[in-house]
Amino acid sequence: MAREATDVLIAGGGFAGLTLAIALRQALGPSFAVAVADPALGISHADDERASAIVAAARRLFETLGVWDRVSGEAQPILDMVVTDSRLDDVMRPVFLSFAGEVEPGEPFAHMIENRFLVAALAEKAKIEGVTLISSGVVEVSHDGERIVAELKDGRVIGARLLAAADGARSTIRASAGIATHGWTYDQSAIVTTVGHERDHGGRAEEHFLPAGPFAILPLKGNRSSIVWTEAKGEAERIVALPDEAFHAELEQRFKLHLGEIKTVGARRVHSLGFFVARSFIAERIALVGDAAHVIHPIAGQGLNMGLKDVAALAEVIVDAARLGLDPGSATVLERYQRWRRFDTVTMGIATDGLNRLFSNRSDVLRLARDIGLGLVDRVPNLKRLFIREAAGLVGDVPKLLRGEVL
């Protein structure tokens, strides 16, 4: 089979891969060829019940790319957030920290949206922008002078100046490049499901810190919420396997009845939790983005948004290089991307790991210390504003797209 050619080949057609493809085509035009390869591109996502938090910076990115207006009607703004710290059997859950949900007047710090709506909108936008979408995965890579050569499962061979690996935590590209990862798995798993409730949530997100780990209630459109429920691995497996009535009892004990009667309206899923960062985000003509580069604990809800920050940074360095007539896959260009993103990623990973260890325990001494700390933060408006802007992705060296600026 003859070798095909493209400027950038992206392995992985999820949020990160499709967003990168759209950004590059919009900035560099039809003369810059971009292809996305992922077997999931040929599969319908209509039954995907998962949901994600899109922080303000990521929403600005999607607005700039012309994607957000396609899904805004399905997005639930988070209008405020409360944080509690209690034992499982405590009758009352005192609020130690609360945040108003705006980073700017009229701009919520985050929205919740079901994945299927956003993935479908990104795939459609990619087609409109002229991105080549290939329903097959990369199985092997090699180098040929100024090109990286990717062999796909369907037998196609594609030569590209740059291969962007957006193929997830078990990245085939990362493994083929010999890039090691550093980190560990937690003795925790996250139970994820969707819950319906009698009363309107009012756009409020809740993070209840319990001894086993955080129990997050994240508002969705309608009287529904997405649940991310952390337990010890064995306990999570036990709870998910319970009959419906017993599962409901466990859920209600943690959710409580402040929103009236509740019921599970989505599938129950269990996800193992871990923390790892790739030793390098780049190799010869390869750049890692999203879960291929890093996985962190969901305690701060930053995993997806960190991946979109990778995308915005990589797109910016590629566009800057291409406009200067430079090779977008050169070591100099990729080093700029790595310097921009790896330190920030490691810092965020360590912070979320520390939060998880601080809050996921049964120590009364640590509980007292963290509750005093949360109470102090709650009483310092400037510190709260900084926290909310950090959570919204608007602190530090923010790429143009996340600031709402075109490339």
XYZ file of C-alpha atoms in Angstrom, residues 10-386:
377
model
C -3.088 12.734 15.785
C -3.574 9.328 17.400
C -6.772 9.520 19.422
C -10.146 11.032 18.566
C -11.377 12.083 21.996
C -11.600 15.605 23.406
C -7.869 16.287 23.156
C -7.209 14.856 19.702
C -10.188 16.452 17.960
C -9.641 19.825 19.645
C -5.999 19.889 18.557
C -6.967 19.026 14.982
C -9.570 21.803 14.801
C -7.207 24.388 16.295
C -4.453 23.591 13.794
C -6.719 23.660 10.740
C -8.368 26.926 11.750
C -5.036 28.636 12.368
C -3.041 27.278 9.411
C -5.698 26.702 6.774
C -6.237 24.029 4.119
C -2.587 23.915 3.053
C -1.703 22.370 6.429
C -2.891 18.753 6.438
C -4.157 17.218 9.693
C -5.442 13.680 10.240
C -6.953 11.991 13.296
C -6.798 8.210 13.651
C -8.947 6.376 16.198
C -11.144 3.271 15.810
C -13.739 4.963 18.051
C -14.402 7.549 15.317
C -16.615 4.972 13.647
C -18.645 4.296 16.786
C -21.733 6.175 18.008
C -21.384 7.867 21.402
C -25.137 8.329 21.846
C -25.277 5.992 24.847
C -22.225 7.463 26.631
C -23.583 8.590 30.005
C -20.326 10.056 31.308
C -20.083 13.772 32.001
C -17.196 16.189 32.388
C -16.526 19.507 34.080
C -15.411 22.126 31.555
C -13.687 24.980 33.382
C -13.879 28.594 32.214
C -10.552 28.518 30.351
C -11.538 25.373 28.450
C -14.926 26.883 27.649
C -13.142 29.944 26.211
C -11.119 27.586 24.020
C -14.262 25.914 22.693
C -15.914 29.284 22.134
C -12.883 30.502 20.161
C -12.955 27.374 17.986
C -16.687 27.794 17.293
C -17.699 24.610 19.125
C -19.321 25.871 22.321
C -22.380 27.392 20.657
C -23.207 23.898 19.357
C -23.402 22.409 22.867
C -24.139 25.314 25.211
C -27.800 24.323 25.452
C -26.750 20.985 26.965
C -24.248 22.504 29.415
C -25.152 23.148 33.053
C -23.295 26.099 34.620
C -21.886 25.515 38.099
C -23.176 28.568 39.947
C -21.651 27.828 43.331
C -19.771 25.113 45.183
C -19.680 23.926 48.771
C -17.066 21.794 50.524
C -17.763 19.743 53.645
C -15.661 17.441 55.804
C -17.414 14.825 57.935
C -17.652 11.190 58.924
C -19.997 8.900 57.036
C -22.477 8.545 59.905
C -22.532 12.233 60.895
C -26.071 13.623 60.857
C -24.928 17.128 59.902
C -22.327 18.147 57.336
C -21.123 21.640 58.213
C -19.915 23.697 55.227
C -16.294 24.740 55.749
C -15.737 26.359 52.379
C -18.012 27.801 49.716
C -17.318 29.461 46.382
C -19.447 31.736 44.258
C -19.262 30.220 40.802
C -18.153 33.199 38.683
C -14.618 34.112 37.583
C -15.944 37.259 35.921
C -19.442 38.792 36.123
C -21.730 36.477 34.176
C -18.974 33.900 33.535
C -19.330 30.669 35.575
C -16.059 29.067 36.632
C -17.168 25.745 35.098
C -19.946 23.912 33.255
C -20.968 20.260 33.422
C -21.727 18.591 30.101
C -22.334 15.020 29.029
C -19.450 13.721 26.955
C -21.565 12.530 24.035
C -22.699 16.030 23.136
C -19.225 17.535 23.154
C -17.518 14.661 21.302
C -20.193 14.743 18.589
C -19.824 18.514 18.206
C -16.030 18.248 17.973
C -16.198 15.462 15.375
C -18.649 17.453 13.245
C -16.547 20.614 13.508
C -13.416 18.663 12.540
C -15.153 17.460 9.372
C -16.217 21.006 8.509
C -12.629 22.225 8.968
C -11.332 19.569 6.566
C -9.613 17.287 9.090
C -9.105 13.768 7.756
C -10.836 11.353 10.144
C -9.659 7.740 10.041
C -11.547 4.981 11.893
C -8.453 2.953 12.677
C -5.740 3.022 15.326
C -1.963 3.411 15.121
C -0.228 0.095 15.839
C 3.416 0.806 15.000
C 5.666 3.793 14.376
C 9.087 4.235 12.796
C 11.215 7.120 11.527
C 12.240 7.960 7.997
C 14.368 11.090 7.816
C 12.143 14.126 8.248
C 9.005 12.035 8.725
C 7.558 9.747 11.336
C 5.811 6.777 9.757
C 2.688 5.334 11.359
C 1.215 1.976 10.446
C -2.513 1.681 11.140
C -4.473 -1.407 12.022
C -6.363 -1.242 8.723
C -3.061 -1.462 6.816
C -2.716 2.195 5.899
C 0.718 3.787 6.229
C 0.952 7.517 6.927
C 4.049 9.701 6.997
C 3.814 12.876 9.093
C 6.103 15.639 10.277
C 4.643 15.250 13.778
C 2.689 12.540 15.567
C 0.586 13.775 18.496
C -0.263 10.998 20.940
C -3.712 11.607 22.399
C -4.406 7.895 22.765
C -5.051 7.695 26.492
C -3.427 6.445 29.666
C -2.316 3.181 28.025
C -0.827 5.018 25.074
C 0.534 2.777 22.324
C 2.562 5.707 20.999
C 4.178 6.428 24.373
C 5.119 2.768 24.765
C 6.539 2.505 21.236
C 8.669 5.606 21.897
C 10.089 3.980 25.023
C 8.893 6.782 27.297
C 8.636 5.611 30.900
C 6.083 6.900 33.389
C 6.596 7.741 37.045
C 3.826 7.433 39.600
C 1.651 4.967 41.458
C -1.820 3.518 41.705
C -4.036 4.306 44.673
C -5.846 1.743 46.762
C -8.963 3.616 45.661
C -11.493 3.454 42.864
C -14.085 5.945 41.697
C -17.710 4.911 41.333
C -19.321 7.024 38.621
C -23.048 7.213 37.936
C -25.902 9.648 37.306
C -28.572 10.364 39.893
C -32.005 11.898 39.444
C -33.542 13.905 42.288
C -36.853 15.562 43.156
C -35.616 19.095 43.701
C -33.646 21.484 41.503
C -29.935 21.550 42.351
C -29.770 25.256 41.503
C -26.432 24.740 39.743
C -24.683 23.889 43.007
C -21.745 21.476 43.060
C -20.905 19.701 46.295
C -17.663 18.054 47.413
C -18.106 15.993 50.563
C -14.821 14.806 52.020
C -15.422 11.476 53.724
C -12.808 9.178 55.306
C -12.706 6.863 52.251
C -12.315 9.786 49.836
C -14.324 12.586 48.206
C -17.974 12.193 47.252
C -18.731 14.767 44.532
C -22.223 15.810 43.397
C -21.954 17.677 40.086
C -25.055 19.309 38.560
C -26.363 18.299 35.136
C -29.204 19.696 33.041
C -32.577 18.897 34.573
C -32.999 17.411 38.033
C -29.939 15.221 37.611
C -26.398 15.128 38.986
C -23.236 13.269 38.069
C -21.680 11.386 40.990
C -17.950 10.734 41.418
C -17.675 8.609 44.554
C -14.284 7.487 45.860
C -13.918 4.310 47.934
C -11.229 1.756 48.721
C -10.872 -0.580 45.734
C -12.463 -3.628 47.323
C -15.290 -1.584 48.816
C -16.023 0.090 45.483
C -16.312 -3.275 43.758
C -18.591 -4.533 46.543
C -20.881 -1.499 46.380
C -21.250 -1.529 42.585
C -22.133 -5.246 42.644
C -24.940 -4.758 45.182
C -28.595 -5.287 44.231
C -30.380 -2.061 43.309
C -32.049 -1.573 46.692
C -28.815 -2.084 48.648
C -26.873 0.169 46.271
C -29.527 2.850 46.736
C -29.122 2.630 50.518
C -25.346 3.136 50.241
C -25.841 6.037 47.836
C -28.484 7.738 49.972
C -26.276 7.518 53.070
C -23.703 9.669 51.258
C -25.932 11.821 49.036
C -28.497 12.584 51.781
C -32.009 13.889 51.009
C -31.504 17.650 50.683
C -32.648 17.358 47.040
C -35.582 15.097 47.908
C -35.908 11.489 46.870
C -33.113 10.210 44.650
C -32.708 7.368 42.181
C -29.909 6.063 40.005
C -30.661 6.871 36.357
C -27.333 5.909 34.792
C -25.071 2.883 34.628
C -22.704 2.236 37.536
C -19.049 2.227 36.566
C -15.849 1.727 38.544
C -12.552 3.346 37.555
C -9.206 2.582 39.182
C -7.363 5.693 40.341
C -3.706 6.549 40.012
C -1.152 9.267 39.513
C 1.486 9.131 36.814
C 3.435 11.550 34.677
C 5.429 10.620 31.593
C 9.184 11.009 32.052
C 9.172 13.113 28.907
C 6.268 14.664 27.013
C 8.189 14.440 23.747
C 10.306 12.066 21.671
C 11.620 12.272 18.113
C 8.711 13.832 16.152
C 6.261 12.779 18.891
C 4.331 14.877 21.432
C 2.176 13.427 24.213
C -1.020 15.207 25.252
C -3.778 14.499 27.754
C -3.917 11.128 29.508
C -1.040 9.839 27.390
C 1.165 12.345 29.234
C -0.411 12.387 32.694
C -3.139 10.957 34.891
C -4.064 12.544 38.220
C -6.556 11.938 41.030
C -10.018 13.375 40.229
C -10.231 15.127 43.630
C -9.871 18.570 42.004
C -11.634 17.744 38.725
C -8.661 18.917 36.647
C -7.685 15.878 34.556
C -9.579 16.700 31.349
C -8.820 20.406 31.632
C -5.093 19.728 32.008
C -5.290 17.768 28.758
C -6.964 20.695 27.009
C -4.209 22.968 28.322
C -1.691 20.589 26.687
C -3.631 20.903 23.440
C -3.742 24.706 23.571
C -0.008 24.930 24.280
C 0.973 22.403 21.595
C -1.264 24.065 19.013
C 0.296 27.439 19.775
C 3.889 26.234 19.391
C 3.068 24.359 16.170
C 1.287 27.381 14.681
C 4.088 29.759 15.661
C 6.656 27.440 14.066
C 4.673 26.808 10.877
C 4.154 30.548 10.288
C 7.906 31.062 10.516
C 8.481 28.271 8.003
C 9.946 25.970 10.652
C 9.428 22.225 10.933
C 6.585 21.691 13.481
C 8.039 18.333 14.457
C 11.568 19.560 15.137
C 13.202 19.074 18.521
C 13.367 22.840 19.100
C 9.611 23.253 18.655
C 8.745 20.245 20.795
C 11.109 21.338 23.573
C 9.175 24.578 23.853
C 5.975 22.573 24.352
C 7.596 20.385 27.002
C 8.994 23.352 28.935
C 5.569 24.951 28.910
C 3.602 21.974 30.152
C 5.607 19.401 32.094
C 6.488 21.410 35.220
C 2.919 22.700 35.529
C 1.610 19.148 35.184
C 3.928 17.718 37.833
C 3.004 20.557 40.201
C -0.740 19.929 39.753
C -0.264 16.185 40.146
C 1.628 16.576 43.414
C -1.012 19.016 44.688
C -3.909 16.643 43.969
C -1.993 13.721 45.468
C -1.403 15.755 48.630
C -5.064 16.749 48.851
C -6.136 13.137 48.496
C -3.778 11.993 51.254
C -4.832 14.877 53.508
C -8.555 14.260 53.174
C -8.857 10.495 52.556
C -8.050 9.260 56.054
C -9.572 8.748 59.479
C -7.132 10.866 61.517
C -8.928 13.224 63.898
C -5.787 15.368 64.149
C -5.576 15.865 60.382
C -9.311 16.444 60.227
C -9.075 19.261 62.762
C -6.123 20.844 60.948
C -7.738 20.739 57.504
C -11.068 22.062 58.820
C -9.303 25.016 60.418
C -7.482 25.602 57.129
C -10.696 25.432 55.074
C -12.403 27.816 57.490
C -9.575 30.334 57.202
C -9.658 30.224 53.398
C -13.420 30.742 53.504
C -12.885 33.994 55.413
C -10.263 35.510 53.057
C -12.013 36.799 49.899
C -8.806 37.434 47.928
C -7.558 33.906 48.588
C -10.910 32.447 47.563
C -10.800 34.436 44.310
C -7.323 33.090 43.606
